[in-house]
């Protein structure tokens, strides 16, 4: 019996060209592995219809941009500009004051707290808090990307690598402010409603903030264009060196695949959906990396425990 794909799987399939690190198996439902315990909190998109409600034109999340949202966006825009000015001053050893910046961070924290409290109270299983976090991360990434791109021509002494680090540092500061907003919202819910938010209710937002990528970039790019910036700015890795390690290991995996059919047969027992996938996707799969650790063939790449953990963690982040 064939199971009908759900709204998430339908959306992933409809936008497959934009998902560099999602394989067909991921789009069919294996994406859940990347989220772990937070998978059950991933919100399902709604069918979006034309004004006459006769034709569905897309899957997505409707957002009513009222005055509260508009005020948040105005303050967020000011915060992004202030964060960028502060980083620019640090880079040029200019004098700067953090007073305004601190006030803008507090204002954004207040916006998050108020909106999240409202979403939690009126949720009733609709995943409204999770949808709010998706909308917030998209707003931050969009504003931050535009602000850095606009400022770049004036920062002629700042390298592209440094600009990426600035962008991710700002994204991190904004997510810290959002964290405080979440804590305030939960405190209000406990005080007013007498309810304790479950860890599950926090898991999706926590994964978004820990990944940081959704707050720093609107997408990873069709060719993975954002990956070096994420490695350098978000994960504080030497992007060029790491990508060389990935390239070398992928080539070794391809050699193993060609010389030892037994590896593919063994792989079918632990992760059968990966057997027909390109070798370039294998390097980010935990089960494959664990199998490599014990595989005796001399062509098998030998990776440290630390590198295997880093690769599998990065793979999950890129698929989320």
mmCIF file of N, CA and C in Angstrom, residues 233-306:
data_model
loop_
_atom_site.group_PDB
_atom_site.id
_atom_site.type_symbol
_atom_site.label_atom_id
_atom_site.label_comp_id
_atom_site.label_asym_id
_atom_site.label_seq_id
_atom_site.Cartn_x
_atom_site.Cartn_y
_atom_site.Cartn_z
ATOM 1 N N UNK A 233 31.936 31.565 9.367
ATOM 2 C CA UNK A 233 31.313 32.503 10.286
ATOM 3 C C UNK A 233 30.459 31.856 11.355
ATOM 4 N N UNK A 234 29.726 30.790 10.982
ATOM 5 C CA UNK A 234 28.809 30.166 11.922
ATOM 6 C C UNK A 234 29.444 29.111 12.803
ATOM 7 N N UNK A 235 30.304 28.275 12.214
ATOM 8 C CA UNK A 235 30.897 27.169 12.955
ATOM 9 C C UNK A 235 32.349 27.409 13.330
ATOM 10 N N UNK A 236 32.916 28.534 12.885
ATOM 11 C CA UNK A 236 34.291 28.919 13.209
ATOM 12 C C UNK A 236 35.302 27.854 12.764
ATOM 13 N N UNK A 237 35.102 27.342 11.559
ATOM 14 C CA UNK A 237 36.029 26.387 10.976
ATOM 15 C C UNK A 237 36.792 27.051 9.837
ATOM 16 N N UNK A 238 37.954 26.533 9.531
ATOM 17 C CA UNK A 238 38.693 26.988 8.360
ATOM 18 C C UNK A 238 37.993 26.383 7.149
ATOM 19 N N UNK A 239 37.199 27.198 6.441
ATOM 20 C CA UNK A 239 36.341 26.682 5.382
ATOM 21 C C UNK A 239 37.129 25.994 4.282
ATOM 22 N N UNK A 240 38.223 26.603 3.835
ATOM 23 C CA UNK A 240 39.006 26.030 2.744
ATOM 24 C C UNK A 240 39.589 24.674 3.144
ATOM 25 N N UNK A 241 40.126 24.597 4.334
ATOM 26 C CA UNK A 241 40.726 23.338 4.810
ATOM 27 C C UNK A 241 39.657 22.265 4.988
ATOM 28 N N UNK A 242 38.513 22.643 5.553
ATOM 29 C CA UNK A 242 37.450 21.673 5.775
ATOM 30 C C UNK A 242 36.914 21.139 4.451
ATOM 31 N N UNK A 243 36.706 22.025 3.480
ATOM 32 C CA UNK A 243 36.186 21.588 2.188
ATOM 33 C C UNK A 243 37.176 20.687 1.463
ATOM 34 N N UNK A 244 38.461 20.897 1.678
ATOM 35 C CA UNK A 244 39.456 20.002 1.091
ATOM 36 C C UNK A 244 39.367 18.614 1.720
ATOM 37 N N UNK A 245 39.161 18.566 3.035
ATOM 38 C CA UNK A 245 38.980 17.285 3.722
ATOM 39 C C UNK A 245 37.759 16.559 3.171
ATOM 40 N N UNK A 246 36.659 17.304 2.972
ATOM 41 C CA UNK A 246 35.438 16.717 2.416
ATOM 42 C C UNK A 246 35.697 16.172 1.017
ATOM 43 N N UNK A 247 36.389 16.941 0.190
ATOM 44 C CA UNK A 247 36.687 16.520 -1.179
ATOM 45 C C UNK A 247 37.529 15.244 -1.195
ATOM 46 N N UNK A 248 38.581 15.216 -0.373
ATOM 47 C CA UNK A 248 39.470 14.053 -0.326
ATOM 48 C C UNK A 248 38.721 12.822 0.173
ATOM 49 N N UNK A 249 37.925 12.992 1.223
ATOM 50 C CA UNK A 249 37.198 11.858 1.793
ATOM 51 C C UNK A 249 36.152 11.335 0.821
ATOM 52 N N UNK A 250 35.483 12.238 0.107
ATOM 53 C CA UNK A 250 34.491 11.811 -0.891
ATOM 54 C C UNK A 250 35.149 10.997 -1.995
ATOM 55 N N UNK A 251 36.330 11.421 -2.437
ATOM 56 C CA UNK A 251 37.060 10.675 -3.463
ATOM 57 C C UNK A 251 37.451 9.290 -2.947
ATOM 58 N N UNK A 252 37.852 9.212 -1.684
ATOM 59 C CA UNK A 252 38.197 7.916 -1.095
ATOM 60 C C UNK A 252 36.970 7.011 -0.999
ATOM 61 N N UNK A 253 35.827 7.595 -0.661
ATOM 62 C CA UNK A 253 34.585 6.833 -0.605
ATOM 63 C C UNK A 253 34.210 6.285 -1.981
ATOM 64 N N UNK A 254 34.400 7.101 -3.009
ATOM 65 C CA UNK A 254 34.092 6.661 -4.367
ATOM 66 C C UNK A 254 34.994 5.501 -4.767
ATOM 67 N N UNK A 255 36.260 5.577 -4.394
ATOM 68 C CA UNK A 255 37.196 4.478 -4.676
ATOM 69 C C UNK A 255 36.751 3.204 -3.962
ATOM 70 N N UNK A 256 36.373 3.334 -2.693
ATOM 71 C CA UNK A 256 35.883 2.185 -1.929
ATOM 72 C C UNK A 256 34.642 1.593 -2.585
ATOM 73 N N UNK A 257 33.763 2.453 -3.023
ATOM 74 C CA UNK A 257 32.516 1.998 -3.661
ATOM 75 C C UNK A 257 32.804 1.174 -4.915
ATOM 76 N N UNK A 258 33.811 1.605 -5.670
ATOM 77 C CA UNK A 258 34.148 0.925 -6.915
ATOM 78 C C UNK A 258 34.924 -0.371 -6.684
ATOM 79 N N UNK A 259 35.767 -0.408 -5.662
ATOM 80 C CA UNK A 259 36.649 -1.566 -5.455
ATOM 81 C C UNK A 259 36.050 -2.648 -4.561
ATOM 82 N N UNK A 260 35.097 -2.267 -3.727
ATOM 83 C CA UNK A 260 34.595 -3.235 -2.741
ATOM 84 C C UNK A 260 33.060 -3.286 -2.752
ATOM 85 N N UNK A 261 32.466 -4.159 -3.585
ATOM 86 C CA UNK A 261 31.010 -4.296 -3.613
ATOM 87 C C UNK A 261 30.440 -4.710 -2.263
ATOM 88 N N UNK A 262 31.284 -5.356 -1.439
ATOM 89 C CA UNK A 262 30.814 -5.790 -0.125
ATOM 90 C C UNK A 262 30.392 -4.626 0.758
ATOM 91 N N UNK A 263 31.042 -3.471 0.578
ATOM 92 C CA UNK A 263 30.676 -2.310 1.395
ATOM 93 C C UNK A 263 29.255 -1.864 1.066
ATOM 94 N N UNK A 264 28.938 -1.821 -0.220
ATOM 95 C CA UNK A 264 27.589 -1.428 -0.619
ATOM 96 C C UNK A 264 26.562 -2.432 -0.118
ATOM 97 N N UNK A 265 26.911 -3.713 -0.151
ATOM 98 C CA UNK A 265 25.992 -4.734 0.349
ATOM 99 C C UNK A 265 25.757 -4.575 1.850
ATOM 100 N N UNK A 266 26.828 -4.285 2.582
ATOM 101 C CA UNK A 266 26.688 -4.057 4.024
ATOM 102 C C UNK A 266 25.892 -2.788 4.295
ATOM 103 N N UNK A 267 26.134 -1.768 3.481
ATOM 104 C CA UNK A 267 25.416 -0.508 3.647
ATOM 105 C C UNK A 267 23.914 -0.707 3.467
ATOM 106 N N UNK A 268 23.541 -1.602 2.557
ATOM 107 C CA UNK A 268 22.116 -1.858 2.320
ATOM 108 C C UNK A 268 21.423 -2.381 3.571
ATOM 109 N N UNK A 269 22.191 -3.006 4.453
ATOM 110 C CA UNK A 269 21.604 -3.547 5.685
ATOM 111 C C UNK A 269 21.394 -2.478 6.748
ATOM 112 N N UNK A 270 22.219 -1.425 6.726
ATOM 113 C CA UNK A 270 22.135 -0.407 7.784
ATOM 114 C C UNK A 270 21.473 0.887 7.310
ATOM 115 N N UNK A 271 21.511 1.148 6.000
ATOM 116 C CA UNK A 271 20.929 2.389 5.470
ATOM 117 C C UNK A 271 20.618 2.171 3.981
ATOM 118 N N UNK A 272 19.620 1.331 3.709
ATOM 119 C CA UNK A 272 19.382 0.872 2.339
ATOM 120 C C UNK A 272 19.056 2.002 1.376
ATOM 121 N N UNK A 273 18.462 3.091 1.891
ATOM 122 C CA UNK A 273 18.083 4.185 0.991
ATOM 123 C C UNK A 273 19.294 4.948 0.455
ATOM 124 N N UNK A 274 20.447 4.798 1.128
ATOM 125 C CA UNK A 274 21.651 5.505 0.681
ATOM 126 C C UNK A 274 22.381 4.782 -0.445
ATOM 127 N N UNK A 275 22.053 3.513 -0.672
ATOM 128 C CA UNK A 275 22.805 2.713 -1.639
ATOM 129 C C UNK A 275 22.799 3.342 -3.027
ATOM 130 N N UNK A 276 21.667 3.871 -3.446
ATOM 131 C CA UNK A 276 21.546 4.431 -4.792
ATOM 132 C C UNK A 276 21.833 5.928 -4.854
ATOM 133 N N UNK A 277 22.260 6.501 -3.737
ATOM 134 C CA UNK A 277 22.519 7.936 -3.715
ATOM 135 C C UNK A 277 23.954 8.241 -4.126
ATOM 136 N N UNK A 278 24.218 9.477 -4.584
ATOM 137 C CA UNK A 278 25.591 9.845 -4.961
ATOM 138 C C UNK A 278 26.541 9.742 -3.769
ATOM 139 N N UNK A 279 27.778 9.406 -4.046
ATOM 140 C CA UNK A 279 28.777 9.297 -2.974
ATOM 141 C C UNK A 279 28.961 10.621 -2.235
ATOM 142 N N UNK A 280 28.703 11.725 -2.911
ATOM 143 C CA UNK A 280 28.861 13.038 -2.270
ATOM 144 C C UNK A 280 27.941 13.214 -1.075
ATOM 145 N N UNK A 281 26.831 12.457 -1.013
ATOM 146 C CA UNK A 281 25.917 12.572 0.129
ATOM 147 C C UNK A 281 26.331 11.646 1.272
ATOM 148 N N UNK A 282 27.153 10.633 0.978
ATOM 149 C CA UNK A 282 27.496 9.643 2.001
ATOM 150 C C UNK A 282 28.283 10.245 3.148
ATOM 151 N N UNK A 283 29.082 11.247 2.839
ATOM 152 C CA UNK A 283 30.008 11.771 3.844
ATOM 153 C C UNK A 283 29.297 12.426 5.017
ATOM 154 N N UNK A 284 28.017 12.767 4.841
ATOM 155 C CA UNK A 284 27.274 13.432 5.913
ATOM 156 C C UNK A 284 26.310 12.484 6.632
ATOM 157 N N UNK A 285 26.376 11.180 6.348
ATOM 158 C CA UNK A 285 25.438 10.221 6.923
ATOM 159 C C UNK A 285 26.070 9.487 8.101
ATOM 160 N N UNK A 286 25.447 9.596 9.248
ATOM 161 C CA UNK A 286 26.003 9.016 10.477
ATOM 162 C C UNK A 286 26.195 7.506 10.353
ATOM 163 N N UNK A 287 25.205 6.815 9.809
ATOM 164 C CA UNK A 287 25.297 5.358 9.732
ATOM 165 C C UNK A 287 26.438 4.916 8.820
ATOM 166 N N UNK A 288 26.637 5.660 7.738
ATOM 167 C CA UNK A 288 27.726 5.323 6.818
ATOM 168 C C UNK A 288 29.069 5.599 7.479
ATOM 169 N N UNK A 289 29.173 6.717 8.169
ATOM 170 C CA UNK A 289 30.423 7.059 8.854
ATOM 171 C C UNK A 289 30.755 6.038 9.941
ATOM 172 N N UNK A 290 29.726 5.565 10.650
ATOM 173 C CA UNK A 290 29.963 4.542 11.678
ATOM 174 C C UNK A 290 30.405 3.214 11.051
ATOM 175 N N UNK A 291 29.825 2.877 9.894
ATOM 176 C CA UNK A 291 30.227 1.659 9.194
ATOM 177 C C UNK A 291 31.683 1.761 8.725
ATOM 178 N N UNK A 292 32.067 2.928 8.241
ATOM 179 C CA UNK A 292 33.445 3.137 7.790
ATOM 180 C C UNK A 292 34.453 2.902 8.920
ATOM 181 N N UNK A 293 34.052 3.259 10.127
ATOM 182 C CA UNK A 293 34.973 3.159 11.264
ATOM 183 C C UNK A 293 35.430 1.723 11.520
ATOM 184 N N UNK A 294 34.610 0.745 11.104
ATOM 185 C CA UNK A 294 34.942 -0.659 11.372
ATOM 186 C C UNK A 294 35.201 -1.443 10.087
ATOM 187 N N UNK A 295 35.135 -0.762 8.938
ATOM 188 C CA UNK A 295 35.284 -1.485 7.677
ATOM 189 C C UNK A 295 36.770 -1.764 7.399
ATOM 190 N N UNK A 296 37.112 -3.015 7.097
ATOM 191 C CA UNK A 296 38.532 -3.390 7.012
ATOM 192 C C UNK A 296 39.214 -3.119 5.677
ATOM 193 N N UNK A 297 38.472 -2.800 4.634
ATOM 194 C CA UNK A 297 39.101 -2.637 3.318
ATOM 195 C C UNK A 297 40.129 -1.505 3.358
ATOM 196 N N UNK A 298 41.293 -1.687 2.751
ATOM 197 C CA UNK A 298 42.344 -0.651 2.798
ATOM 198 C C UNK A 298 41.962 0.652 2.114
ATOM 199 N N UNK A 299 40.965 0.630 1.230
ATOM 200 C CA UNK A 299 40.550 1.864 0.551
ATOM 201 C C UNK A 299 39.608 2.708 1.403
ATOM 202 N N UNK A 300 39.146 2.154 2.520
ATOM 203 C CA UNK A 300 38.203 2.897 3.371
ATOM 204 C C UNK A 300 38.902 4.075 4.031
ATOM 205 N N UNK A 301 38.323 5.278 3.933
ATOM 206 C CA UNK A 301 38.937 6.433 4.599
ATOM 207 C C UNK A 301 38.916 6.270 6.111
ATOM 208 N N UNK A 302 40.006 6.671 6.743
ATOM 209 C CA UNK A 302 40.111 6.575 8.200
ATOM 210 C C UNK A 302 39.888 7.953 8.808
ATOM 211 N N UNK A 303 38.770 8.098 9.465
ATOM 212 C CA UNK A 303 38.397 9.386 10.032
ATOM 213 C C UNK A 303 38.417 9.316 11.552
ATOM 214 N N UNK A 304 38.825 10.388 12.165
ATOM 215 C CA UNK A 304 38.813 10.450 13.625
ATOM 216 C C UNK A 304 37.375 10.511 14.127
ATOM 217 N N UNK A 305 37.193 10.142 15.396
ATOM 218 C CA UNK A 305 35.863 10.236 15.995
ATOM 219 C C UNK A 305 35.338 11.661 15.928
ATOM 220 N N UNK A 306 36.233 12.619 16.156
ATOM 221 C CA UNK A 306 35.836 14.026 16.133
ATOM 222 C C UNK A 306 35.358 14.447 14.748
#
